[in-house]
Coordinates of C-alpha atoms and ligand atoms in Angstrom, one line a residue:
X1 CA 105.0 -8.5 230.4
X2 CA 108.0 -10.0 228.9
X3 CA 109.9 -7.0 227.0
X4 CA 111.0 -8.0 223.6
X5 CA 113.3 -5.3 223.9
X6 CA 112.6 -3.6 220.5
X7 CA 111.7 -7.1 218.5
X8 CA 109.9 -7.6 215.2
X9 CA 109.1 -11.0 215.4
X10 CA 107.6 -13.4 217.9
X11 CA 105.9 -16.7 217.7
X12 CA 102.8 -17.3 219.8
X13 CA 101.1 -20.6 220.2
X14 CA 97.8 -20.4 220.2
X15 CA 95.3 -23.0 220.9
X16 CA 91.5 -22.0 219.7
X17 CA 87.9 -23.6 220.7
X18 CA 87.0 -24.0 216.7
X19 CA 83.5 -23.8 218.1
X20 CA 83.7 -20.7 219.4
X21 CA 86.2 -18.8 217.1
X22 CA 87.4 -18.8 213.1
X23 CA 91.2 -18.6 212.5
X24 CA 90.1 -16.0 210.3
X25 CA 88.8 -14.1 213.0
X26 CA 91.9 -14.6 214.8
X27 CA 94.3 -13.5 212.0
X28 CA 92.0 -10.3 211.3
X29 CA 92.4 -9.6 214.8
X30 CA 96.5 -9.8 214.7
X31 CA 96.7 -7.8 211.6
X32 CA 94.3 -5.1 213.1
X33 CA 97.4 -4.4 216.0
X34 CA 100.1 -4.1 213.5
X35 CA 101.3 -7.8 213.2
X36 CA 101.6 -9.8 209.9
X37 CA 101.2 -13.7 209.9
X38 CA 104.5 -15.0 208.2
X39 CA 103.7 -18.6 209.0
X40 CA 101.4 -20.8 210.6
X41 CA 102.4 -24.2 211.8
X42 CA 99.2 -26.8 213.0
X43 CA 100.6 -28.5 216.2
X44 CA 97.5 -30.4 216.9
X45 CA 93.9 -30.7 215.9
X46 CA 90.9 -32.8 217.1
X47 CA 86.9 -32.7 217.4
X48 CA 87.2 -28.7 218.3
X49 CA 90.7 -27.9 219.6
X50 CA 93.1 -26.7 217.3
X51 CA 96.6 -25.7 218.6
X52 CA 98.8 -23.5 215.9
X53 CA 102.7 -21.5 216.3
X54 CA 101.7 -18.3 214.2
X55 CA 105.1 -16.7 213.5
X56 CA 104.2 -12.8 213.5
X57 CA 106.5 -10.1 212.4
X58 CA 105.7 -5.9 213.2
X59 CA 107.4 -3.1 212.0
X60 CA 107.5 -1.1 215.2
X61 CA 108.9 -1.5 218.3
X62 CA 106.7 -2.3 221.0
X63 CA 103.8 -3.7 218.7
X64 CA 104.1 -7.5 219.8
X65 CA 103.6 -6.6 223.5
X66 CA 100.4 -4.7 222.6
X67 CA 99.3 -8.1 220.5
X68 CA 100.3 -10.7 223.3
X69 CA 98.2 -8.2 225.7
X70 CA 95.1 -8.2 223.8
X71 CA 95.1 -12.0 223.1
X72 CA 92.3 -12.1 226.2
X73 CA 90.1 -10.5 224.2
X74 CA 89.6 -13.3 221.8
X75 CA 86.2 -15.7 222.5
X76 CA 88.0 -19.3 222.4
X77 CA 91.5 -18.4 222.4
X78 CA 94.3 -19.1 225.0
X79 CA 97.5 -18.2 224.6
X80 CA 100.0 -21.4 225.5
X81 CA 103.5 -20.0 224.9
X82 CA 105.7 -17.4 223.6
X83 CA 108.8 -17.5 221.9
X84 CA 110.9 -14.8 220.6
X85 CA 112.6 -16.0 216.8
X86 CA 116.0 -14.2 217.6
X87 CA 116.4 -15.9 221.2
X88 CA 115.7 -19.7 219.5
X89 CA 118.2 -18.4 216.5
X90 CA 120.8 -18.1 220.2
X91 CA 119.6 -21.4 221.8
X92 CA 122.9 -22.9 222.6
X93 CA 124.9 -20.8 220.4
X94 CA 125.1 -20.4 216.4
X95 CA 128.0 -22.0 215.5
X96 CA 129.6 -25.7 216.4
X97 CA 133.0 -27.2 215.5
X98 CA 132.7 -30.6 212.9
X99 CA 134.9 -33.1 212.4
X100 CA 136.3 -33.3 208.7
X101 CA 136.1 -37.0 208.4
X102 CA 133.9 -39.2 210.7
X103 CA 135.9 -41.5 212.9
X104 CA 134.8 -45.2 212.2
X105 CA 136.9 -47.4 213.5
X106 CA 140.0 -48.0 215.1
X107 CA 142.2 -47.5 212.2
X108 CA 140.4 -44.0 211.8
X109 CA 141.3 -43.7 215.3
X110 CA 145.1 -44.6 215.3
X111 CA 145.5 -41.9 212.3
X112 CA 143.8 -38.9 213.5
X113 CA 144.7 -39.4 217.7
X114 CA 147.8 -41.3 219.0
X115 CA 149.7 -42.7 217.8
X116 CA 149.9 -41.7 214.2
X117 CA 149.1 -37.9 215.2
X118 CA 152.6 -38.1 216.5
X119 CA 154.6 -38.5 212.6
X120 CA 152.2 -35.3 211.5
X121 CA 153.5 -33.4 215.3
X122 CA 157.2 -34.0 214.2
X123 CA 156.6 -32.6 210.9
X124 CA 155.4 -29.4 211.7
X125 CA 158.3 -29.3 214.8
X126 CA 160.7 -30.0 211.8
X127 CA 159.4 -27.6 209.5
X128 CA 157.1 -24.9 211.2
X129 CA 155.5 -23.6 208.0
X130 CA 154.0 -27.1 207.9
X131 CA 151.5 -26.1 210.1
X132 CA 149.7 -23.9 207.6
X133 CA 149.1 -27.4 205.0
X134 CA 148.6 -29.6 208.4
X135 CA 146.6 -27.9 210.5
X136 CA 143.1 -25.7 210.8
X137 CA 145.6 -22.8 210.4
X138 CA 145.3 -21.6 206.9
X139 CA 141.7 -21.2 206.7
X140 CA 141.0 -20.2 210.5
X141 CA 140.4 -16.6 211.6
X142 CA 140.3 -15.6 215.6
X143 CA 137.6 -13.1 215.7
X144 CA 138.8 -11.1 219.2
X145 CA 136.7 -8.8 221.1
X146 CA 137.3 -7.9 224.9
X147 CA 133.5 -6.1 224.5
X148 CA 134.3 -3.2 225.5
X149 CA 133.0 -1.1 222.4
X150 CA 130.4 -3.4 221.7
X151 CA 127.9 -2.3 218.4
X152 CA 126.7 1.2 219.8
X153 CA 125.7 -0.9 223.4
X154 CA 129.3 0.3 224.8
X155 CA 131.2 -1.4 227.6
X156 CA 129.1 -4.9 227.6
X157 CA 132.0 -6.7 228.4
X158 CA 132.9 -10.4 227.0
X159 CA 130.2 -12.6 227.8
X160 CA 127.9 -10.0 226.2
X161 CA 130.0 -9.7 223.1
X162 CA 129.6 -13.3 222.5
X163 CA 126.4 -13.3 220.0
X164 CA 127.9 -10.6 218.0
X165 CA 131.4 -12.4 217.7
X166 CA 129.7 -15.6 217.0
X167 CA 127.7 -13.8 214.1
X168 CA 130.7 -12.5 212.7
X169 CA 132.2 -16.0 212.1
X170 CA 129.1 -17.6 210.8
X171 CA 129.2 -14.6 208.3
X172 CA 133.1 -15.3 207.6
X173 CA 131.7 -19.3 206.8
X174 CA 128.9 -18.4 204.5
X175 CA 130.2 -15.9 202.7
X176 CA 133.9 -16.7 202.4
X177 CA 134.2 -20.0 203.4
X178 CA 136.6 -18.9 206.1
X179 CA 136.7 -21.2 209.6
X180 CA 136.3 -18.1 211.9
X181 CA 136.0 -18.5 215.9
X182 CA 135.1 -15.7 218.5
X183 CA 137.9 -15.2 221.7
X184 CA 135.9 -12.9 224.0
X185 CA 138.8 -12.4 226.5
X186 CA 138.0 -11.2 230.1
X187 CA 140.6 -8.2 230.6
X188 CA 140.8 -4.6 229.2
X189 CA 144.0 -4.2 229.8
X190 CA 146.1 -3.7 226.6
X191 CA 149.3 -5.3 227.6
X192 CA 147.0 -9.1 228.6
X193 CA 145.4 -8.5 225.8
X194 CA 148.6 -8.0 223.1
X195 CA 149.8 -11.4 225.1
X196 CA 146.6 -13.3 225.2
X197 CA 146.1 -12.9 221.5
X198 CA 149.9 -13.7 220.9
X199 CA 149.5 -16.8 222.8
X200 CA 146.6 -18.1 220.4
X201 CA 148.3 -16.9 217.3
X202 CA 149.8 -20.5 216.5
X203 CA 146.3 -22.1 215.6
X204 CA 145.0 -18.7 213.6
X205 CA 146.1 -17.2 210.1
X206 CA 144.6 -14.5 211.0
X207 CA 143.5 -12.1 213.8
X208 CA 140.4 -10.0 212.8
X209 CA 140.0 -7.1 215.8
X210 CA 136.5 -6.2 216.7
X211 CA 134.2 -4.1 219.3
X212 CA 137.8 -3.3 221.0
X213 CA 137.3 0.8 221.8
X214 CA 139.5 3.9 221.1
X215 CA 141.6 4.5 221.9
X216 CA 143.7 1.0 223.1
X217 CA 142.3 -0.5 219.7
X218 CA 144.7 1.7 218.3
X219 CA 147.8 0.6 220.2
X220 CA 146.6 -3.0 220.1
X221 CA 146.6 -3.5 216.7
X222 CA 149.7 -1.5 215.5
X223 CA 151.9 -3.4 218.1
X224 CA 150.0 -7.1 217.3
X225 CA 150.8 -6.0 213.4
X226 CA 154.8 -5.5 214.1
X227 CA 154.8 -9.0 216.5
X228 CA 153.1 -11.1 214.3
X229 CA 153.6 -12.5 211.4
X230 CA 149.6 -13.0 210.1
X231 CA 147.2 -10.3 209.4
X232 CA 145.9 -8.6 212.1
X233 CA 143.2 -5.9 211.2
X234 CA 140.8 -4.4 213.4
X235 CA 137.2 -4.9 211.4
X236 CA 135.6 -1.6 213.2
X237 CA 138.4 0.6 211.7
X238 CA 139.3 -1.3 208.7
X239 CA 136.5 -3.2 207.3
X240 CA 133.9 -0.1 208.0
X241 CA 136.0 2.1 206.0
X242 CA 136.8 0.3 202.8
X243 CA 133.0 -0.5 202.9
X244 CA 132.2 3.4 203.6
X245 CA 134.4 4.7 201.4
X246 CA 132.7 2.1 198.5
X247 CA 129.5 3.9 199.8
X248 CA 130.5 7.1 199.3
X249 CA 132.0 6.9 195.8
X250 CA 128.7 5.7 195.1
X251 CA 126.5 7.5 196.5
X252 CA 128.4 10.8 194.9
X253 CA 127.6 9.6 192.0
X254 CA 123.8 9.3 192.8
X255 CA 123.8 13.7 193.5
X256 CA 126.4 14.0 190.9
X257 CA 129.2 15.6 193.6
X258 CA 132.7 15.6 193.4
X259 CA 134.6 14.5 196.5
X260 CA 137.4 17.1 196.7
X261 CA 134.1 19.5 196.7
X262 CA 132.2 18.2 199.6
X263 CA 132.1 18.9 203.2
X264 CA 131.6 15.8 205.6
X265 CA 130.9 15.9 208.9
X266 CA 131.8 12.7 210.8
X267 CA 130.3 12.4 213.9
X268 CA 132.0 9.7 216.3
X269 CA 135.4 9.9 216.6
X270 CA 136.6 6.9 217.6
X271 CA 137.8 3.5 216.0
X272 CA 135.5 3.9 212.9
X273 CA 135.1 7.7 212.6
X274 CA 139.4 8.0 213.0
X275 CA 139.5 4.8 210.1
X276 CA 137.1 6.4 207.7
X277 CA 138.1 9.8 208.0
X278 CA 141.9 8.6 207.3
X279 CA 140.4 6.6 204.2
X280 CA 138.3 9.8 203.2
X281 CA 141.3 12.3 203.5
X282 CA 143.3 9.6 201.6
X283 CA 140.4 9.8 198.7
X284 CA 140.6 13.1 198.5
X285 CA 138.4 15.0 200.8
X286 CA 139.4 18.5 201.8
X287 CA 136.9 19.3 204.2
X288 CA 136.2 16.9 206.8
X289 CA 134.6 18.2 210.8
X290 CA 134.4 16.0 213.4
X291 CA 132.5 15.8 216.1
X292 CA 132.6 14.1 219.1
X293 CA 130.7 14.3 223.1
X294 CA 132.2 17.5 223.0
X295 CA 131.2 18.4 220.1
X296 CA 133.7 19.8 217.1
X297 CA 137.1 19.3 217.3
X298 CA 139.2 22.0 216.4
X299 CA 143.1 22.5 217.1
X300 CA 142.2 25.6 219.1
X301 CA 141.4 23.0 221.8
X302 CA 143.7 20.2 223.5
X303 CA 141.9 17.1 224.1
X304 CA 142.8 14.3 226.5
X305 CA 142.5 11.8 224.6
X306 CA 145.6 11.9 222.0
X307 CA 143.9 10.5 218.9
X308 CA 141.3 13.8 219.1
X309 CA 144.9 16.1 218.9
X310 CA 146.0 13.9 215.9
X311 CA 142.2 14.2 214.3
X312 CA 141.5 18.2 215.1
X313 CA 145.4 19.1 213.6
X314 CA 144.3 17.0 210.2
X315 CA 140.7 18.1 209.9
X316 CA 138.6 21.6 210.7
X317 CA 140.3 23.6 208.4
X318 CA 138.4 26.5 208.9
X319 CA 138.9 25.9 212.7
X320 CA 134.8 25.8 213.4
X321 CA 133.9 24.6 217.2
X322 CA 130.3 24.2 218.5
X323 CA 127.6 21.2 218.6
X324 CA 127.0 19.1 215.8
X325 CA 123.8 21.0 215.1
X326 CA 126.3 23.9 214.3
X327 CA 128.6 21.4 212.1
X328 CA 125.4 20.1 209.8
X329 CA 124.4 23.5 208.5
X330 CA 125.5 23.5 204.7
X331 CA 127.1 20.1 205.1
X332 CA 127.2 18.1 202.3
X333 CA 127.6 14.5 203.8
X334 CA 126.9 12.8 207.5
X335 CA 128.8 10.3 208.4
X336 CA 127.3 8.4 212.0
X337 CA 129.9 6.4 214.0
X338 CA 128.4 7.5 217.7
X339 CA 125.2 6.2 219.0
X340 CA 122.0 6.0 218.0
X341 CA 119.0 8.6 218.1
X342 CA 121.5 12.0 218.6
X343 CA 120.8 13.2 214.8
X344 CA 117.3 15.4 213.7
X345 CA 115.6 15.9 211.2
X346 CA 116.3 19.7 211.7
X347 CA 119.7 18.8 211.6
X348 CA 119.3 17.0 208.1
X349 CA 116.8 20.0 206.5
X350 CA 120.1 22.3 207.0
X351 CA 122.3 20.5 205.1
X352 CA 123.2 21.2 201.4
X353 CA 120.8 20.3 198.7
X354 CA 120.8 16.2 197.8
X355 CA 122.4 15.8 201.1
X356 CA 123.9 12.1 201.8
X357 CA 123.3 10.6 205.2
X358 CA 125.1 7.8 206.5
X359 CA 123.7 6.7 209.8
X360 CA 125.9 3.9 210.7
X361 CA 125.7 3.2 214.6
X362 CA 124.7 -0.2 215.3
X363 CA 121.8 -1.4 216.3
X364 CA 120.1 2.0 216.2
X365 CA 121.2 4.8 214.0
X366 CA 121.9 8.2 214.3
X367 CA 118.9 8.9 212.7
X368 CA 116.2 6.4 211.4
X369 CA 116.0 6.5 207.7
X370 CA 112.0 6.7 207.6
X371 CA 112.1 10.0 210.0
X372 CA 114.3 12.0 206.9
X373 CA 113.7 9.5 203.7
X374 CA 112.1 12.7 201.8
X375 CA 114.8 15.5 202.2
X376 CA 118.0 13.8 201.5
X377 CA 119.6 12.6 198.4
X378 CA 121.1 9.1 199.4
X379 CA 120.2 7.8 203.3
X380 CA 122.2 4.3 204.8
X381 CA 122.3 2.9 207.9
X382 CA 124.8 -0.4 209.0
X383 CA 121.4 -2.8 209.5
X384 CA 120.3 -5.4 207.4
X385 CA 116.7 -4.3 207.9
X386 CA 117.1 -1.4 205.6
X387 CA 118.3 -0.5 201.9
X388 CA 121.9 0.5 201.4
X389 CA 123.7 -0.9 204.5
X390 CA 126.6 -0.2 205.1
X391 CA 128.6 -2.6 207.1
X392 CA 132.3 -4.1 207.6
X393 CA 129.8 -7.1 206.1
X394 CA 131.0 -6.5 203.0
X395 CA 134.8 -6.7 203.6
X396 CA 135.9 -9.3 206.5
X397 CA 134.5 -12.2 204.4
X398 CA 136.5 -11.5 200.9
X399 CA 139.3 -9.5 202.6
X400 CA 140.5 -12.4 204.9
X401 CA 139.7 -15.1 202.1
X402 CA 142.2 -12.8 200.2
X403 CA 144.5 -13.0 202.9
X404 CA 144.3 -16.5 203.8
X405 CA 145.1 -17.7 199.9
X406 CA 147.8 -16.1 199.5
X407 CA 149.1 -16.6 203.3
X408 CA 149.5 -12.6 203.6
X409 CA 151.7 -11.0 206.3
X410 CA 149.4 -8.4 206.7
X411 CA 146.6 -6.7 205.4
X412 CA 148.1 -3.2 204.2
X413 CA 146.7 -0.2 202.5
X414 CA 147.2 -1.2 198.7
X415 CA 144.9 -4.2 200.0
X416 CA 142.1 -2.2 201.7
X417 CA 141.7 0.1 198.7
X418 CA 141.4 -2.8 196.5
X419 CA 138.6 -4.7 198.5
X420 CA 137.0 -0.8 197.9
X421 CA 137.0 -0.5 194.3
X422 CA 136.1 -4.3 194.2
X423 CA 132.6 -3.1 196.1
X424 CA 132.3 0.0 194.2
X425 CA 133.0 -2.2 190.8
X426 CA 129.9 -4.7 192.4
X427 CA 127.5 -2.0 190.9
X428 CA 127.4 -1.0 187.5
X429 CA 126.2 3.0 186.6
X430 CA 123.3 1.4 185.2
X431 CA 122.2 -0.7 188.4
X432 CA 122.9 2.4 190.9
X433 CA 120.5 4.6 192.6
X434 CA 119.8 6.2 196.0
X435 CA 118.2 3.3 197.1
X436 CA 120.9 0.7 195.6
X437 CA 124.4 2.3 196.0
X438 CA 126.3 -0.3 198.1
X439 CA 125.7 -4.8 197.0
X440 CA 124.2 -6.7 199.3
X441 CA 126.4 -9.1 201.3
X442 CA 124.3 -11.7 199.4
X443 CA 125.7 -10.7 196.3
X444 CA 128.1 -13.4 195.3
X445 CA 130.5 -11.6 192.6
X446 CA 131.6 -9.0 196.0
X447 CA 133.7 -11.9 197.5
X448 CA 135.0 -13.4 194.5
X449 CA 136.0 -9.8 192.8
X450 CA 137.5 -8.7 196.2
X451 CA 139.5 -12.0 196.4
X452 CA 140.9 -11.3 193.1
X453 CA 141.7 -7.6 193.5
X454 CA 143.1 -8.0 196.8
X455 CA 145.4 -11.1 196.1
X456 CA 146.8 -9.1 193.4
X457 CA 147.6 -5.9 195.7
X458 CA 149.3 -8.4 198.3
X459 CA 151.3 -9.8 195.4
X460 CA 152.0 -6.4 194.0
X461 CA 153.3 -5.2 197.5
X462 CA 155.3 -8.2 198.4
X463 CA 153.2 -9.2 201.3
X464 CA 152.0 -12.2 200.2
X465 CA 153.9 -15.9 201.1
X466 CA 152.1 -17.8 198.8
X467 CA 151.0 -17.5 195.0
X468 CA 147.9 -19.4 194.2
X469 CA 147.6 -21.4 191.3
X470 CA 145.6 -19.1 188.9
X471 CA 148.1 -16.3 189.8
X472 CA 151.0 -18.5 188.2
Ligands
NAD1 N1 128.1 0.1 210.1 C1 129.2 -0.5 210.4 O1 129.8 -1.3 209.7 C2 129.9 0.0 211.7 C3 131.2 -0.4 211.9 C4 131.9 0.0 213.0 C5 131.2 0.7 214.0 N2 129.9 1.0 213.8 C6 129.1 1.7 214.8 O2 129.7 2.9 215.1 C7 129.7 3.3 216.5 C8 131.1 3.4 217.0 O3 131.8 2.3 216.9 P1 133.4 2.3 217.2 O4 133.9 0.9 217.1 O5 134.1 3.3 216.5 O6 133.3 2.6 218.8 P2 134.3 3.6 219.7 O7 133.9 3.4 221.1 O8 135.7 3.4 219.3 O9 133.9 5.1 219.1 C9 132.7 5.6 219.4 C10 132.8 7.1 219.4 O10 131.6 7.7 219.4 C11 131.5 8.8 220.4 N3 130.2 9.1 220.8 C12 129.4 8.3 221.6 N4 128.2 8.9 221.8 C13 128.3 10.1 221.1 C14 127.4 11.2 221.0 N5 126.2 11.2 221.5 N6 127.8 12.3 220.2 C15 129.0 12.3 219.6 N7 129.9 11.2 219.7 C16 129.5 10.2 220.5 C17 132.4 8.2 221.5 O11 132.9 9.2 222.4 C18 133.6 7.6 220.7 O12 134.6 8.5 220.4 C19 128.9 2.1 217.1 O13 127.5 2.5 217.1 C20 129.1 1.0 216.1 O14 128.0 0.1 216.1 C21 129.2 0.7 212.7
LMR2 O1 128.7 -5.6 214.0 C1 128.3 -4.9 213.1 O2 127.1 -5.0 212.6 C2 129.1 -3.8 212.4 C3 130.2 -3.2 213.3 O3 131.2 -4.1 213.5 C4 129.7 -2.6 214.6 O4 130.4 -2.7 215.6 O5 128.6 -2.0 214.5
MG3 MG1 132.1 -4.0 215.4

């Protein structure tokens, strides 16, 4: 039996002896086993054959094999293929490259190719700015993974990162109308990959950093930000904590706490956890633990890996060490950047009253929200199959259409903290709850108030190269 691997949605194509069985019957017998019948396409009828694709969706893992097992058992029924939605959605790819004007003739030809391409080549060699109102450049992103910290899957390496990078550019197109394409580079070596990336910079404006692990992302970015001269922002660190800290602000105000009164633990201390504790510290938090494999950090202990010594000397003030089960008691807020399924519901029950739980590893969380929805005060997760998700979703888009307008030399930390309060300002008091404290990435006014605020911080700082018209 085919695993779906922990799908929700498959569609089977049935074909049905209408003289031995009802579609009724059929449909009863689907919904019995857990699935619902989104939609039903007729492929082909006659005298008493009728053959249908019923598109069925389940909300637990593990439910569609049970259906496709039990099909047998239906008088009149074979079952003639199966195809899983999210594998068709991959068929070839989701993204393609289109020209901007179709090529008609040879005239068309001559202007675009040689030999006219040649005047527009001698432009840009005279004047290399040119190349930003000339070429793909100002509106093109290189979204740049070597897979190595790939959602919570770990090490998956480049050809494996591909989906995810090519979902992050159709998300940069939809919702920011920003040209992004995924580089899955085959090396984890920092120094190939600070060249490789410096070697595509000429066709980019910008270099968005993702699924790149802790702690070379670290290195990688800060020496790619000093070498080049476009932004170059690592979406795992950078686009997870404006978005959490958006979260946060919010969901404080749900349980009516103050954030220089809370205790957070943030568990995951690697490209994400380090980001949004730095953003959190920044806001105002005085008591941050983290925890990592080895549990809580604390500046008792020296840790291989450097970025832990930096984190336990800035955080733990009351030098605590143990397990995260030890770290949750009394805690106030959870803030998952690990792996999925390491948090309990016992964990949650000792927490403060209202407590806010931020499961955020991707594509399970820390905790799933239906095992704990009735003892905290605001749950979230980073998937789009849940309420209040939390996810760098909401800031690559706007934060690189921000950068790309005004033809930014970076993205710095006046810019971030904008694209924050933009989110947080995407909710009014009236509108919030624990169920709504973050907008959806659907919500159009995110991208358009983040463009504004953050083109105003890039002016403000002197970062930006270019002032657009309504900023005149
Ligand atoms: N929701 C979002 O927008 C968002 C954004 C970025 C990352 N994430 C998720 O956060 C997780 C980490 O991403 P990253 O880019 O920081 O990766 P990373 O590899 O840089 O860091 C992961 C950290 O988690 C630690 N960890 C792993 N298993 C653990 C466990 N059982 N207990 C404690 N610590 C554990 C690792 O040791 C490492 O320090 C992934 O699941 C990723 O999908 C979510
Ligand atoms: O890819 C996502 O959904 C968010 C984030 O970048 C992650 O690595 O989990
Ligand atoms: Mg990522």
């Amino acid at each position: 039996m085919k695993s779906f691997m922990g799908g929700k949605s498959v569609i089977l194509r049935l074909e049905m002896d209408t003289e031995k069985t009802k579609f009724g019957e059929v449909a009863a017998f689907i919904g019995q086993r857990g699935g619902d019948i989104v939609a039903i396409d007729v492929i082909q009828t006659s005298k008493n054959i009728t053959v249908r694709d019923l598109t069925i969706t389940v909300s637990e893992s593990g439910q569609i094999e049970k259906i496709i097992e039990s099909i047998p058992q239906l008088p009149g029924v074979k079952l003639v293929n199966i195809s899983d939605r999210t594998f068709l959605l991959h068929l070839g790819g989701k993204i393609s490259v289109s020209p901007k004007t179709p090529i008609q003739n040879r005239d068309d030809l001559s202007r675009v190719y040689t030999p006219d391409v040649a005047r527009v080549c001698l432009a840009i060699k005279e004047d290399q700015k040119k190349a930003y109102s000339l070429t793909i450049k100002r509106n093109t992103v290189a979204v740049v993974s070597d897979g190595s910290a790939v959602l919570g899957l770990g090490n998956i390496g480049p050809y494996a990162a591909m989906p995810v990078m090519e979902g992050k550019a159709m998300l940069f197109k939809q919702f920011a109308d920003v040209d992004a394409f995924p580089i899955c580079l085959d090396t984890q070596d920092t120094e190939e990959i600070i060249r490789s990336i410096k070697a595509i910079a000429p066709g980019f404006g910008g270099i968005n950093l993702e699924d790149i692990s802790s702690p070379r992302c670290f290195e990688i970015e800060e020496r790619l930000r000093h070498e080049l001269d476009i932004p170059v922002f690592h979406d795992d660190q950078h686009g997870t904590a404006v978005v959490l800290y958006a979260g946060l602000i919010s969901a404080l105000k749900v349980v009516n706490k103050s954030i220089g009164n809370v205790r957070v633990v943030v568990c995951g201390i690697g490209a994400a956890g380090i980001a949004c504790s730095k953003i959190l510290m920044a806001a105002g938090v005085k008591e941050i633990v983290g925890v990592d494999r080895e549990g809580i950090l604390t500046a008792d202990r020296e840790y291989e890996n450097p970025m832990w010594n930096w984190y336990a000397s800035r955080t733990n003030p009351g030098r605590k060490s143990g397990t995260l089960q030890e770290a949750m008691v009394g805690a106030d807020v959870f803030i998952g950047l690990s792996a999925g399924g390491i948090l309990k519901r016992e964990d949650v029950a000792s927490m403060a009253s209202d407590p806010i739980v931020f499961a955020m590893a991707n594509p399970t969380p820390e905790i799933m929200p239906q095992e704990v929805e009735d003892i905290v005060g605001v749950m979230a997760t980073g998937r789009s199959d849940f309420p209040n998700q939390i996810n760098n979703v909401l800031c690559f888009p706007g934060i690189f259409r921000a950068a790309l307008d005004c033809r930014a030399t970076e993205i710095n930390e006046e810019m971030k903290l904008a694209a924050a309060e933009a989110i947080a300002d995407s909710i009014s008091d009236e509108e919030r709850d624990r169920f709504y404290i973050i907008p959806s990435p659907f919500n159009t006014k995110v991208v358009k108030k983040m463009r504004d605020a953050v083109i105003k911080a890039a002016l403000a700082t002197n970062v930006a190269r270019r002032v657009p018209r309504e900023y005149r």
